[in-house]
Coordinates of C-alpha atoms in Angstrom, one line a residue:
Chain A
M1 CA 13.3 3.0 -6.1
S2 CA 9.3 3.6 -3.7
A3 CA 7.0 4.3 -5.8
Q4 CA 6.5 0.2 -6.9
M5 CA 5.4 -0.1 -3.6
A6 CA 2.0 2.6 -3.8
G7 CA -0.5 -0.1 -4.4
V8 CA 0.5 -1.3 -0.9
T9 CA 1.2 1.8 0.8
R10 CA -2.4 1.4 0.6
K11 CA -4.1 -0.8 2.8
P12 CA -2.0 0.8 5.9
I13 CA -3.0 3.7 5.2
A14 CA -6.5 2.8 4.6
K15 CA -5.9 1.8 9.0
L16 CA -5.0 4.9 9.1
R17 CA -8.1 6.5 7.8
S18 CA -9.9 4.3 10.0
M19 CA -8.5 4.7 13.3
G20 CA -7.7 8.6 13.2
G21 CA -11.1 8.9 11.3
G22 CA -10.6 12.2 8.6
W23 CA -9.1 14.3 11.4
L24 CA -5.8 13.3 10.2
E25 CA -6.3 13.6 6.1
K26 CA -7.6 17.1 7.2
V27 CA -4.8 18.0 9.5
C28 CA -2.4 16.9 6.7
L29 CA -4.1 19.3 3.8
G30 CA -4.4 21.8 5.8
L31 CA 0.1 21.6 6.8
L32 CA 0.1 21.1 2.9
V33 CA -1.6 25.1 2.1
L34 CA 0.3 25.9 5.3
F35 CA 3.6 25.1 3.3
V36 CA 2.4 26.1 -0.2
L37 CA 1.1 30.1 0.9
V38 CA 4.4 29.6 3.3
A39 CA 6.5 29.5 0.0
L40 CA 4.5 32.0 -2.6
F41 CA 4.3 34.1 0.4
A42 CA 8.3 33.8 1.9
P43 CA 9.8 37.2 1.3
W44 CA 6.6 38.7 3.5
L45 CA 7.2 36.3 5.9
S46 CA 10.3 35.9 7.0
P47 CA 11.3 38.5 10.3
Q48 CA 15.0 38.9 9.1
D49 CA 17.1 37.2 5.9
P50 CA 17.8 34.6 6.6
T51 CA 21.3 35.5 3.8
Y52 CA 22.6 37.5 7.3
G53 CA 24.8 36.6 9.9
E54 CA 25.6 37.9 12.8
L55 CA 29.3 36.8 13.6
G56 CA 28.4 37.5 17.1
T57 CA 24.4 35.6 17.8
G58 CA 25.8 32.3 16.6
L59 CA 24.4 29.5 17.9
V60 CA 21.6 31.3 19.7
G61 CA 18.1 29.4 21.8
P62 CA 15.1 30.1 20.8
G63 CA 14.0 33.5 22.0
A64 CA 11.9 36.9 21.0
D65 CA 14.8 38.1 19.1
H66 CA 15.5 34.6 16.8
W67 CA 12.1 31.6 17.4
L68 CA 14.2 28.9 16.2
G69 CA 17.0 30.2 17.9
T70 CA 20.2 30.4 15.1
D71 CA 22.9 28.2 12.8
Q72 CA 26.2 28.8 13.8
G73 CA 26.7 31.4 11.0
G74 CA 24.2 33.5 13.0
H75 CA 21.8 32.9 10.7
D76 CA 17.9 32.9 11.6
T77 CA 17.1 29.1 11.7
F78 CA 13.2 30.2 10.9
S79 CA 13.8 33.1 8.5
A80 CA 15.7 29.9 6.8
L81 CA 12.9 28.0 6.9
I82 CA 10.3 30.3 5.4
E83 CA 12.7 31.2 2.6
G84 CA 13.8 27.3 2.5
S85 CA 10.7 26.7 2.1
R86 CA 10.6 27.8 -2.0
T87 CA 13.7 25.6 -3.1
S88 CA 12.9 22.8 -1.5
L89 CA 8.8 22.7 -3.0
A90 CA 9.8 24.0 -6.5
G91 CA 12.0 20.9 -7.0
P92 CA 9.9 18.1 -6.7
L93 CA 7.2 20.0 -8.3
L94 CA 9.0 20.3 -11.2
V95 CA 10.9 17.0 -11.3
V96 CA 7.0 15.6 -10.8
L97 CA 5.8 17.9 -12.9
V98 CA 8.1 16.9 -15.8
S99 CA 8.2 13.5 -15.5
T100 CA 4.0 12.9 -15.1
V101 CA 4.2 14.4 -18.9
A102 CA 6.5 12.9 -20.3
G103 CA 5.4 9.3 -18.5
I104 CA 1.9 10.1 -19.3
A105 CA 3.0 10.0 -23.3
I106 CA 5.3 8.0 -23.1
G107 CA 2.8 5.3 -21.0
L108 CA 0.1 6.6 -23.4
F109 CA 1.9 5.6 -26.9
A110 CA 3.1 1.9 -26.2
A111 CA -0.1 0.9 -24.6
W112 CA -2.2 2.4 -28.1
R113 CA 1.2 1.5 -30.4
G114 CA 1.9 -2.4 -28.9
G115 CA 3.9 -4.5 -30.9
W116 CA 7.2 -4.8 -30.5
V117 CA 6.7 -0.8 -30.0
D118 CA 5.4 -1.8 -26.8
T119 CA 8.2 -4.6 -26.3
V120 CA 11.2 -2.4 -26.8
L121 CA 9.6 0.9 -24.4
G122 CA 9.3 -1.4 -21.9
R123 CA 12.6 -2.6 -22.2
L124 CA 13.6 1.0 -22.2
L125 CA 12.2 1.8 -19.4
D126 CA 13.4 -1.0 -17.6
V127 CA 16.6 0.2 -18.2
V128 CA 15.6 3.6 -16.3
F129 CA 14.4 1.6 -13.2
A130 CA 18.1 0.7 -12.3
F131 CA 19.3 3.8 -12.2
P132 CA 17.4 5.4 -8.8
A133 CA 17.5 8.9 -9.3
L134 CA 19.8 10.1 -6.3
L135 CA 22.3 8.1 -8.0
V136 CA 21.3 9.8 -11.5
A137 CA 21.2 13.5 -10.3
I138 CA 24.5 12.8 -8.3
L139 CA 25.6 12.2 -11.8
A140 CA 24.5 14.7 -13.4
V141 CA 25.9 17.1 -10.6
A142 CA 29.4 15.4 -11.8
V143 CA 29.0 16.0 -15.2
F144 CA 27.4 20.0 -15.4
G145 CA 28.3 20.9 -12.0
K146 CA 26.4 22.1 -8.7
G147 CA 23.2 23.9 -9.0
M148 CA 19.6 21.9 -9.2
T149 CA 18.8 22.5 -12.9
A150 CA 21.4 20.0 -13.5
P151 CA 20.0 17.0 -11.1
V152 CA 16.6 18.1 -11.8
I153 CA 15.8 17.2 -15.1
A154 CA 18.0 13.7 -14.5
M155 CA 15.8 13.5 -11.5
S156 CA 12.4 13.7 -13.8
V157 CA 14.2 11.1 -16.8
A158 CA 14.3 8.6 -13.3
Y159 CA 11.0 9.1 -12.1
M160 CA 9.2 8.5 -15.1
P161 CA 10.2 5.1 -15.3
Y162 CA 6.6 5.1 -12.7
T163 CA 4.0 7.2 -14.0
A164 CA 4.6 5.4 -17.2
R165 CA 4.4 1.6 -16.4
L166 CA 1.3 2.3 -14.8
V167 CA 0.0 4.5 -17.9
R168 CA 0.3 1.8 -19.8
G169 CA -1.2 -0.7 -17.6
L170 CA -4.4 1.3 -16.4
A171 CA -4.3 2.2 -20.3
M172 CA -4.1 -1.5 -21.4
Q173 CA -7.1 -2.2 -19.5
E174 CA -9.1 0.5 -20.5
Q175 CA -8.7 0.2 -24.2
A176 CA -10.5 -3.4 -24.0
R177 CA -13.3 -1.2 -23.1
P178 CA -16.3 -1.0 -25.7
Y179 CA -16.2 3.3 -25.2
I180 CA -12.6 4.0 -26.1
A181 CA -13.5 0.9 -29.6
A182 CA -16.8 3.3 -29.9
Y183 CA -14.9 6.5 -30.2
R184 CA -12.7 4.8 -32.9
V185 CA -15.5 3.9 -34.8
Q186 CA -16.7 7.3 -35.5
G187 CA -14.0 7.9 -37.0
H188 CA -12.1 10.6 -34.1
S189 CA -8.4 10.5 -34.0
A190 CA -7.0 8.0 -31.6
L191 CA -5.0 11.1 -30.4
Y192 CA -8.0 12.4 -29.7
V193 CA -9.6 9.0 -27.9
A194 CA -6.2 8.4 -25.8
V195 CA -5.8 12.2 -24.4
R196 CA -9.4 13.5 -23.7
R197 CA -11.4 10.5 -23.3
L198 CA -9.5 7.8 -22.1
L199 CA -6.6 10.1 -20.0
P200 CA -9.5 11.4 -17.5
N201 CA -10.6 8.6 -16.7
I202 CA -7.3 7.1 -15.8
G203 CA -6.3 10.3 -14.9
P204 CA -7.1 10.7 -10.7
T205 CA -5.3 6.9 -9.7
V206 CA -2.0 9.0 -12.3
L207 CA -2.5 11.9 -9.6
A208 CA -1.6 9.2 -7.0
Q209 CA 1.1 8.3 -7.9
S210 CA 2.6 11.8 -8.9
S211 CA 1.6 12.5 -5.5
V212 CA 3.8 10.2 -3.8
N213 CA 6.3 10.6 -6.1
F214 CA 6.8 14.5 -4.9
G215 CA 7.0 12.6 -1.7
Y216 CA 9.9 10.9 -3.1
A217 CA 11.5 13.4 -5.1
L218 CA 11.1 16.0 -2.1
L219 CA 13.4 13.5 -0.2
D220 CA 16.4 12.7 -2.8
L221 CA 16.3 16.4 -3.8
A222 CA 17.1 17.3 -0.7
A223 CA 19.5 14.3 0.1
L224 CA 21.1 15.6 -2.5
S225 CA 20.8 19.4 -0.7
F226 CA 22.6 18.0 2.2
L227 CA 25.1 15.7 0.7
G228 CA 26.6 19.9 -0.6
L229 CA 26.1 19.2 -4.1
G230 CA 22.5 20.4 -4.6
V231 CA 21.4 24.1 -3.3
Q232 CA 24.7 26.7 -2.5
A233 CA 25.0 28.7 0.3
P234 CA 23.9 31.2 0.4
T235 CA 20.1 30.5 -0.9
P236 CA 18.2 28.8 1.8
D237 CA 16.9 24.8 1.5
W238 CA 16.9 22.9 3.5
G239 CA 19.2 20.2 3.0
A240 CA 21.1 22.4 3.0
M241 CA 20.6 24.1 6.2
I242 CA 21.0 20.0 7.6
N243 CA 24.2 20.2 5.5
Q244 CA 25.6 23.5 7.5
S245 CA 24.3 22.8 10.9
Q246 CA 26.7 19.4 11.3
A247 CA 29.0 20.9 12.9
A248 CA 26.9 22.4 15.6
V249 CA 25.3 18.6 16.2
L250 CA 28.9 18.2 17.0
R251 CA 29.2 20.2 19.8
G252 CA 25.4 19.5 21.3
Q253 CA 23.2 22.5 19.7
P254 CA 21.0 20.6 16.8
L255 CA 18.1 22.7 16.4
S256 CA 18.7 24.9 13.8
A257 CA 19.4 20.9 12.2
V258 CA 16.5 19.3 13.1
V259 CA 13.8 22.0 12.3
P260 CA 14.2 21.9 8.6
A261 CA 15.1 17.8 9.2
V262 CA 10.9 18.0 10.7
A263 CA 10.0 20.3 7.9
V264 CA 10.7 17.5 5.6
V265 CA 9.5 14.5 7.0
V266 CA 6.3 16.3 7.8
V267 CA 5.6 17.6 4.0
V268 CA 6.8 14.1 3.0
V269 CA 3.9 12.5 5.5
A270 CA 0.8 15.2 4.7
F271 CA 2.1 14.5 1.0
N272 CA 1.5 10.9 1.4
I273 CA -1.4 10.8 3.4
V274 CA -2.8 13.2 1.2
G275 CA -2.5 12.2 -1.8
E276 CA -3.2 8.2 -1.3
N277 CA -6.7 10.1 -0.1
V278 CA -7.4 12.2 -3.0
G279 CA -6.6 9.2 -5.4
D280 CA -8.6 7.3 -4.2
R281 CA -11.8 10.0 -3.9
L282 CA -11.2 10.6 -7.4
A283 CA -11.4 7.2 -8.0
G284 CA -15.1 7.1 -6.0
R285 CA -12.9 4.5 -4.1
K286 CA -13.8 6.0 -0.8
T287 CA -17.0 8.5 -0.4
Chain B
M1 CA 9.1 -30.6 -22.9
S2 CA 10.7 -31.9 -19.2
R3 CA 10.7 -29.2 -17.1
T4 CA 14.3 -28.8 -16.6
A5 CA 14.6 -28.0 -19.9
T6 CA 12.0 -25.2 -19.5
R7 CA 13.7 -23.6 -16.4
A8 CA 17.2 -24.2 -18.4
I9 CA 15.6 -22.1 -21.0
G10 CA 13.9 -19.6 -18.9
V11 CA 17.8 -18.7 -17.0
V12 CA 19.1 -18.6 -19.9
S13 CA 16.7 -16.6 -20.9
R14 CA 17.2 -14.3 -18.0
L15 CA 20.8 -14.4 -18.1
A16 CA 20.2 -12.5 -22.1
G17 CA 18.4 -10.2 -20.5
M18 CA 20.3 -9.8 -18.1
A19 CA 23.3 -9.3 -20.2
A20 CA 21.6 -6.8 -23.2
T21 CA 20.6 -4.4 -19.1
L22 CA 23.8 -4.5 -18.6
L23 CA 25.5 -3.1 -21.7
V24 CA 22.8 -1.0 -22.1
T25 CA 23.3 0.3 -19.3
S26 CA 26.9 0.5 -19.0
F27 CA 26.7 2.2 -22.3
L28 CA 24.6 5.1 -20.9
V29 CA 27.4 5.3 -17.9
F30 CA 30.3 5.8 -20.8
S31 CA 28.2 8.5 -22.4
S32 CA 28.1 10.8 -19.9
L33 CA 30.8 11.8 -19.5
Y34 CA 30.7 13.1 -23.7
L35 CA 27.0 14.8 -22.2
A36 CA 30.1 17.3 -20.4
P37 CA 30.4 20.7 -22.3
G38 CA 33.4 21.1 -23.8
D39 CA 36.8 18.5 -24.5
P40 CA 36.2 15.1 -22.5
A41 CA 39.8 15.7 -21.9
S42 CA 40.3 18.5 -19.9
F43 CA 36.6 17.6 -18.6
L44 CA 38.8 15.0 -17.1
V45 CA 42.0 17.1 -15.6
R46 CA 39.3 20.2 -14.5
G47 CA 40.4 22.3 -11.4
R48 CA 43.8 20.6 -11.7
S49 CA 46.6 21.7 -13.8
A50 CA 47.3 20.4 -16.9
G51 CA 49.9 20.9 -19.3
P52 CA 49.7 20.1 -23.3
E53 CA 51.3 16.9 -22.6
E54 CA 49.2 15.6 -19.5
L55 CA 46.4 16.3 -22.4
A56 CA 47.9 14.4 -24.7
R57 CA 48.5 11.6 -23.0
I58 CA 45.3 12.2 -21.5
R59 CA 43.7 11.7 -24.8
H60 CA 46.2 9.0 -25.8
R61 CA 45.1 6.8 -22.6
Y62 CA 41.6 7.2 -24.2
G63 CA 41.3 7.1 -27.4
F64 CA 39.6 10.4 -27.2
D65 CA 41.2 10.3 -31.1
E66 CA 39.1 7.4 -31.6
P67 CA 35.1 6.4 -33.0
F68 CA 33.1 6.6 -30.4
L69 CA 32.0 3.0 -30.9
V70 CA 35.7 2.2 -30.6
R71 CA 36.0 3.9 -27.9
Y72 CA 33.0 2.4 -25.8
W73 CA 34.1 -1.0 -26.6
D74 CA 37.7 -0.3 -25.6
W75 CA 36.4 0.6 -22.2
L76 CA 33.4 -2.0 -21.8
G77 CA 37.4 -4.3 -22.4
G78 CA 38.8 -2.5 -19.9
V79 CA 36.0 -2.6 -17.7
L80 CA 35.1 -6.3 -17.7
H81 CA 39.0 -6.6 -16.4
G82 CA 38.5 -4.4 -13.6
D83 CA 40.7 -1.6 -15.8
F84 CA 37.9 1.6 -14.9
G85 CA 40.7 4.2 -15.7
R86 CA 42.9 6.4 -13.2
S87 CA 41.7 9.1 -10.7
Y88 CA 43.7 12.3 -11.3
V89 CA 43.3 12.8 -8.1
F90 CA 44.2 10.9 -6.2
H91 CA 46.6 9.4 -8.9
Q92 CA 46.3 6.1 -8.3
D93 CA 44.4 2.7 -10.4
V94 CA 40.1 4.2 -10.0
S95 CA 40.1 0.1 -9.0
S96 CA 42.0 0.4 -6.9
V97 CA 40.7 3.5 -4.6
I98 CA 37.5 1.9 -4.9
W99 CA 39.1 -1.7 -3.1
S100 CA 40.4 -0.1 -0.2
R101 CA 37.0 1.1 0.3
L102 CA 34.8 -0.8 0.0
P103 CA 34.9 -3.3 3.5
A104 CA 33.5 -0.5 5.2
T105 CA 30.5 0.2 3.2
L106 CA 30.0 -3.8 2.9
L107 CA 29.6 -3.6 6.7
L108 CA 27.8 -1.4 6.9
I109 CA 25.8 -2.5 4.1
A110 CA 25.5 -6.1 5.6
A111 CA 24.4 -5.0 9.2
S112 CA 22.4 -2.4 8.0
A113 CA 20.6 -5.7 5.7
L114 CA 20.8 -7.9 8.3
L115 CA 18.8 -5.2 11.5
I116 CA 16.1 -5.3 7.5
A117 CA 15.3 -8.5 7.8
V118 CA 15.6 -9.6 11.5
V119 CA 13.3 -6.3 12.5
G120 CA 11.8 -5.2 9.8
V121 CA 10.0 -8.6 9.0
A122 CA 9.3 -9.2 12.6
A123 CA 7.6 -6.5 12.4
G124 CA 5.2 -7.3 10.2
I125 CA 4.4 -10.3 11.3
V126 CA 3.2 -9.1 14.9
G127 CA 1.2 -6.2 13.1
A128 CA -0.4 -9.1 11.0
L129 CA -1.0 -11.1 13.8
R130 CA -2.5 -8.3 16.2
R131 CA -4.0 -6.9 13.6
G132 CA -6.0 -3.9 14.8
T133 CA -5.0 -3.6 17.9
R134 CA -3.4 -0.4 19.2
T135 CA 0.1 -2.7 18.9
D136 CA -1.0 -2.4 15.6
S137 CA -2.0 0.4 14.7
M138 CA 1.4 2.1 15.9
L139 CA 3.8 -0.4 14.0
M140 CA 1.5 1.2 11.5
L141 CA 2.5 4.4 12.7
L142 CA 6.4 4.8 12.3
V143 CA 5.8 2.8 10.0
T144 CA 4.1 5.7 7.6
V145 CA 7.2 8.5 9.5
G146 CA 9.7 6.1 9.2
A147 CA 8.8 5.6 5.2
A148 CA 9.1 9.3 5.0
A149 CA 12.1 9.5 7.4
P150 CA 15.6 9.3 5.4
A151 CA 18.6 8.6 5.9
F152 CA 19.9 12.0 6.7
V153 CA 17.2 13.0 9.5
A154 CA 18.0 9.2 10.8
A155 CA 20.8 10.0 11.3
L156 CA 21.2 13.8 12.3
L157 CA 18.5 12.2 15.4
L158 CA 20.4 9.0 15.9
R159 CA 24.2 11.9 15.7
S160 CA 22.6 13.6 18.5
L161 CA 20.8 11.8 20.1
F162 CA 23.0 8.3 21.3
G163 CA 26.3 10.4 19.9
V164 CA 26.4 13.5 21.0
K165 CA 24.2 13.5 23.8
L166 CA 23.9 10.7 25.7
G167 CA 27.8 9.9 24.4
W168 CA 26.5 5.7 23.3
F169 CA 28.2 5.8 20.1
P170 CA 30.8 7.2 17.8
T171 CA 29.7 10.0 16.2
I172 CA 33.1 10.1 12.9
G173 CA 34.8 7.4 11.6
N174 CA 35.5 4.1 10.8
G175 CA 36.9 2.9 14.1
T176 CA 40.1 0.1 14.0
G177 CA 39.8 -3.6 14.9
V178 CA 37.0 -5.9 15.3
L179 CA 34.9 -4.2 18.4
D180 CA 35.7 -1.0 17.4
R181 CA 34.2 -1.2 14.1
L182 CA 31.3 -3.0 14.8
H183 CA 31.1 -0.3 17.7
H184 CA 31.3 2.9 15.0
V185 CA 28.9 0.9 12.5
V186 CA 25.8 0.8 14.8
L187 CA 24.1 4.2 14.7
P188 CA 25.0 4.2 10.4
A189 CA 23.3 1.2 10.2
I190 CA 20.3 2.0 12.0
A191 CA 20.3 5.5 10.0
L192 CA 20.6 3.8 6.7
S193 CA 17.9 0.7 7.0
V194 CA 14.8 2.9 8.4
T195 CA 13.4 4.1 5.5
F196 CA 12.8 -0.4 4.5
M197 CA 12.9 -1.7 7.7
A198 CA 9.8 0.3 7.1
M199 CA 8.7 -0.6 3.7
V200 CA 9.3 -4.0 3.9
T201 CA 7.6 -4.1 7.3
R202 CA 4.1 -2.8 5.6
V203 CA 4.9 -5.8 2.6
T204 CA 5.2 -8.3 4.9
R205 CA 2.0 -7.4 7.4
S206 CA 0.1 -7.1 4.5
S207 CA 1.3 -10.1 2.3
M208 CA 0.6 -11.5 5.8
L209 CA -2.0 -10.3 6.5
E210 CA -3.6 -11.7 2.9
E211 CA -2.5 -15.1 3.0
L212 CA -4.4 -15.3 6.6
G213 CA -7.6 -14.9 5.1
R214 CA -6.6 -18.4 2.6
E215 CA -9.2 -21.5 2.7
H216 CA -5.9 -23.4 3.6
V217 CA -5.1 -21.5 6.4
E218 CA -8.9 -22.1 7.9
V219 CA -8.1 -25.9 7.3
A220 CA -4.8 -26.5 9.1
V221 CA -6.9 -24.2 12.1
S222 CA -9.5 -26.2 12.2
R223 CA -8.1 -29.3 11.9
G224 CA -5.8 -28.8 15.0
T225 CA -2.6 -28.0 13.6
P226 CA -0.5 -25.4 16.2
R227 CA -1.2 -22.3 16.3
W228 CA 2.8 -21.5 15.3
T229 CA 3.1 -24.4 12.7
V230 CA 0.4 -22.6 10.3
I231 CA 2.5 -19.3 11.0
R232 CA 5.3 -20.3 9.9
R233 CA 4.4 -23.5 7.3
H234 CA 1.0 -21.8 5.9
V235 CA 1.3 -18.5 6.2
L236 CA 4.8 -17.1 6.0
R237 CA 5.9 -19.7 3.4
N238 CA 3.7 -18.1 1.4
A239 CA 4.2 -14.8 1.8
L240 CA 7.9 -14.6 1.3
G241 CA 7.0 -14.3 -2.8
P242 CA 6.7 -10.7 -2.5
I243 CA 9.0 -9.7 0.4
V244 CA 11.2 -11.1 -1.1
T245 CA 10.6 -9.3 -4.1
V246 CA 10.8 -6.0 -2.7
S247 CA 13.8 -6.1 -1.0
A248 CA 15.1 -6.6 -3.9
L249 CA 14.1 -4.1 -4.9
L250 CA 15.6 -1.8 -1.8
I251 CA 18.9 -2.6 -2.5
S252 CA 19.6 0.1 -5.2
G253 CA 17.9 3.2 -3.3
M254 CA 20.0 1.8 0.0
L255 CA 23.7 1.1 -1.9
V256 CA 22.9 5.5 -3.0
S257 CA 22.0 5.9 0.3
T258 CA 25.1 4.6 2.2
S259 CA 26.7 7.4 0.2
I260 CA 23.8 10.2 2.6
V261 CA 24.8 7.4 5.8
E262 CA 28.6 7.6 5.6
T263 CA 28.9 11.4 4.5
A264 CA 26.6 12.3 8.0
F265 CA 28.8 10.2 9.6
G266 CA 32.0 10.9 8.2
M267 CA 32.7 7.0 7.4
S268 CA 35.3 6.3 4.8
G269 CA 34.0 3.8 2.0
V270 CA 32.6 4.0 -1.2
G271 CA 29.2 5.9 -0.7
S272 CA 31.0 8.9 0.7
L273 CA 33.8 8.6 -1.5
L274 CA 31.2 9.1 -4.7
V275 CA 30.3 12.5 -3.1
T276 CA 34.1 13.3 -2.4
S277 CA 34.9 12.9 -6.1
V278 CA 31.5 14.8 -7.0
N279 CA 33.2 17.5 -4.9
Q280 CA 36.9 16.6 -6.5
M281 CA 36.0 16.5 -9.9
D282 CA 38.0 13.1 -10.0
F283 CA 35.0 12.1 -13.3
Q284 CA 37.0 8.3 -12.5
V285 CA 35.7 8.1 -10.1
V286 CA 32.4 8.7 -10.4
Q287 CA 31.8 7.1 -13.4
A288 CA 32.9 3.4 -11.8
I289 CA 31.0 4.1 -8.8
V290 CA 27.0 4.9 -11.0
L291 CA 28.1 1.6 -12.6
L292 CA 28.9 -0.7 -9.9
V293 CA 25.8 0.3 -7.9
V294 CA 23.4 -0.1 -11.3
A295 CA 25.3 -2.9 -12.0
A296 CA 24.6 -4.8 -9.0
F297 CA 20.6 -3.7 -9.2
V298 CA 20.4 -5.3 -12.8
V299 CA 22.9 -8.3 -11.0
V300 CA 20.6 -9.0 -7.8
N301 CA 17.0 -9.2 -9.3
F302 CA 18.4 -11.3 -11.5
L303 CA 19.5 -13.2 -8.8
V304 CA 15.9 -12.9 -7.1
D305 CA 14.3 -13.9 -10.5
L306 CA 16.2 -17.3 -10.2
V307 CA 16.3 -18.3 -6.0
H308 CA 11.6 -17.2 -6.4
P309 CA 10.6 -20.3 -8.3
L310 CA 12.8 -22.3 -5.5
I311 CA 11.1 -20.8 -2.5
D312 CA 7.7 -20.3 -4.0
P313 CA 6.6 -22.8 -5.9
R314 CA 3.5 -21.7 -7.7
V315 CA 6.4 -19.5 -10.1
A316 CA 8.3 -22.4 -11.4
A317 CA 3.9 -24.3 -11.9
A318 CA 3.4 -20.4 -13.3
G319 CA 6.2 -20.1 -15.8
S320 CA 6.4 -24.0 -17.4
A321 CA 2.2 -24.9 -17.3
R322 CA 2.1 -23.0 -20.7

């Protein structure tokens, strides 16, 4: 849905950069590194077992025992936040990996063959575009049951057209340049020229698109878990944590829902800002 | 060839394109049932006890013993007449289950669309005109955070602040009567529109800035045309094209997000119906809603393609200049 706006994003972000200077980018990068490290070492970092709920200690406020309090089942929010980073980040990572690889393959193929192959593929991508990723994920759950496997696969398909279109457009431009013809004349195979020579030149822009996609995939998967259709209890997950804290919100104690919500927004904002910057720098738009 | 004739041909070919897209999407949605493991008839009545006679009746009703394409054709014919099959949870026709929940969802969408159009565009104009000032920087920061604030987070914060803590708005349900309904829809509408408002603001701002830098604007200003006339007639009018196009692209995201917002606020609507139907394994309803959302997206995009040249005659000129 929103990834088309990636090109438009650039101006406000550049604006932010000039006003905030390099510190904003550095803070975001630091936050991302922190979250990745936390996800990697989650079992050793979480002070308590987030799946263990003490009945007597539901909805406790922040304190020495529970740094960020507990939810209404008595689960430690801080530990759930840490362990939940694994599922919350692994899902979108898979979506982005699969959709980027598939999108590159389809985009290059369409650009290289051109003609009717290109037209047919373009039309098919238009059809996939009509299916919003979250809707495809919900349909996948309806068909295959709850959990993350089916939605992740379905969303990989739903996100693929963004990359495929971008790659096709870029590859078309690159193809017109003389170095491609030079390689072809030297007798290199189309596959070699496309993958080894052309792809590295368009890589940075594709990477920037993928990092923007990562943010949106994270939002979609968190929304799915929020709806109770994705990650299932007792596995900790940010979206599922918000879902399970709905009753606590109504009782005026929203902390156990606000904590994972803030985590989601922080990661997505950080990913967008760092993604744009890395993309710009790799593409040589910024020194 | 005359201009009207070219335009008519363009409309007809777009119409054909839309029909083709709708046909393919409907086929995909229809086939999704057959991706499910096991016998489709027992899949439809999962989680409920159904005797062999009941299963035989379902098989007959949906023609599971007939060839795949024949079945699709029959199904498509039914859908075009508003027959989406029968819900085995509600024991009603799917169309009447959806129909009874449609007004609430349409109200939510209308309220959000109004917010997006008014607040989003206004903020974008302000950002462009006050470019580089503190107001602009604040707006852009809000836009960056807003675009990353998903509907479920916005719903959570609005609900606990204005609903639970301050008690200004109800936290659950649809309400009864006109005023009560409107009162109930305020927070959900804001929650639904935050992300999209941010995107529209962003596009409005950059599109306005692009127009502001053009020569014809400079000429108009130097001729002493009043500032607001310049902005209205020379900047905003030209900037409207991208804004309308982006708004159309946002529609499908907004339709899906109704399921998040309606679930978060305990409202009864088509969006929350989609979620409960997945939970209750009522596949007929899920399939119908998915089809409707996708069809709405395709149709809205077609309409925008039609309207775009009317808003921005340059598009039409580019189209017929061949």
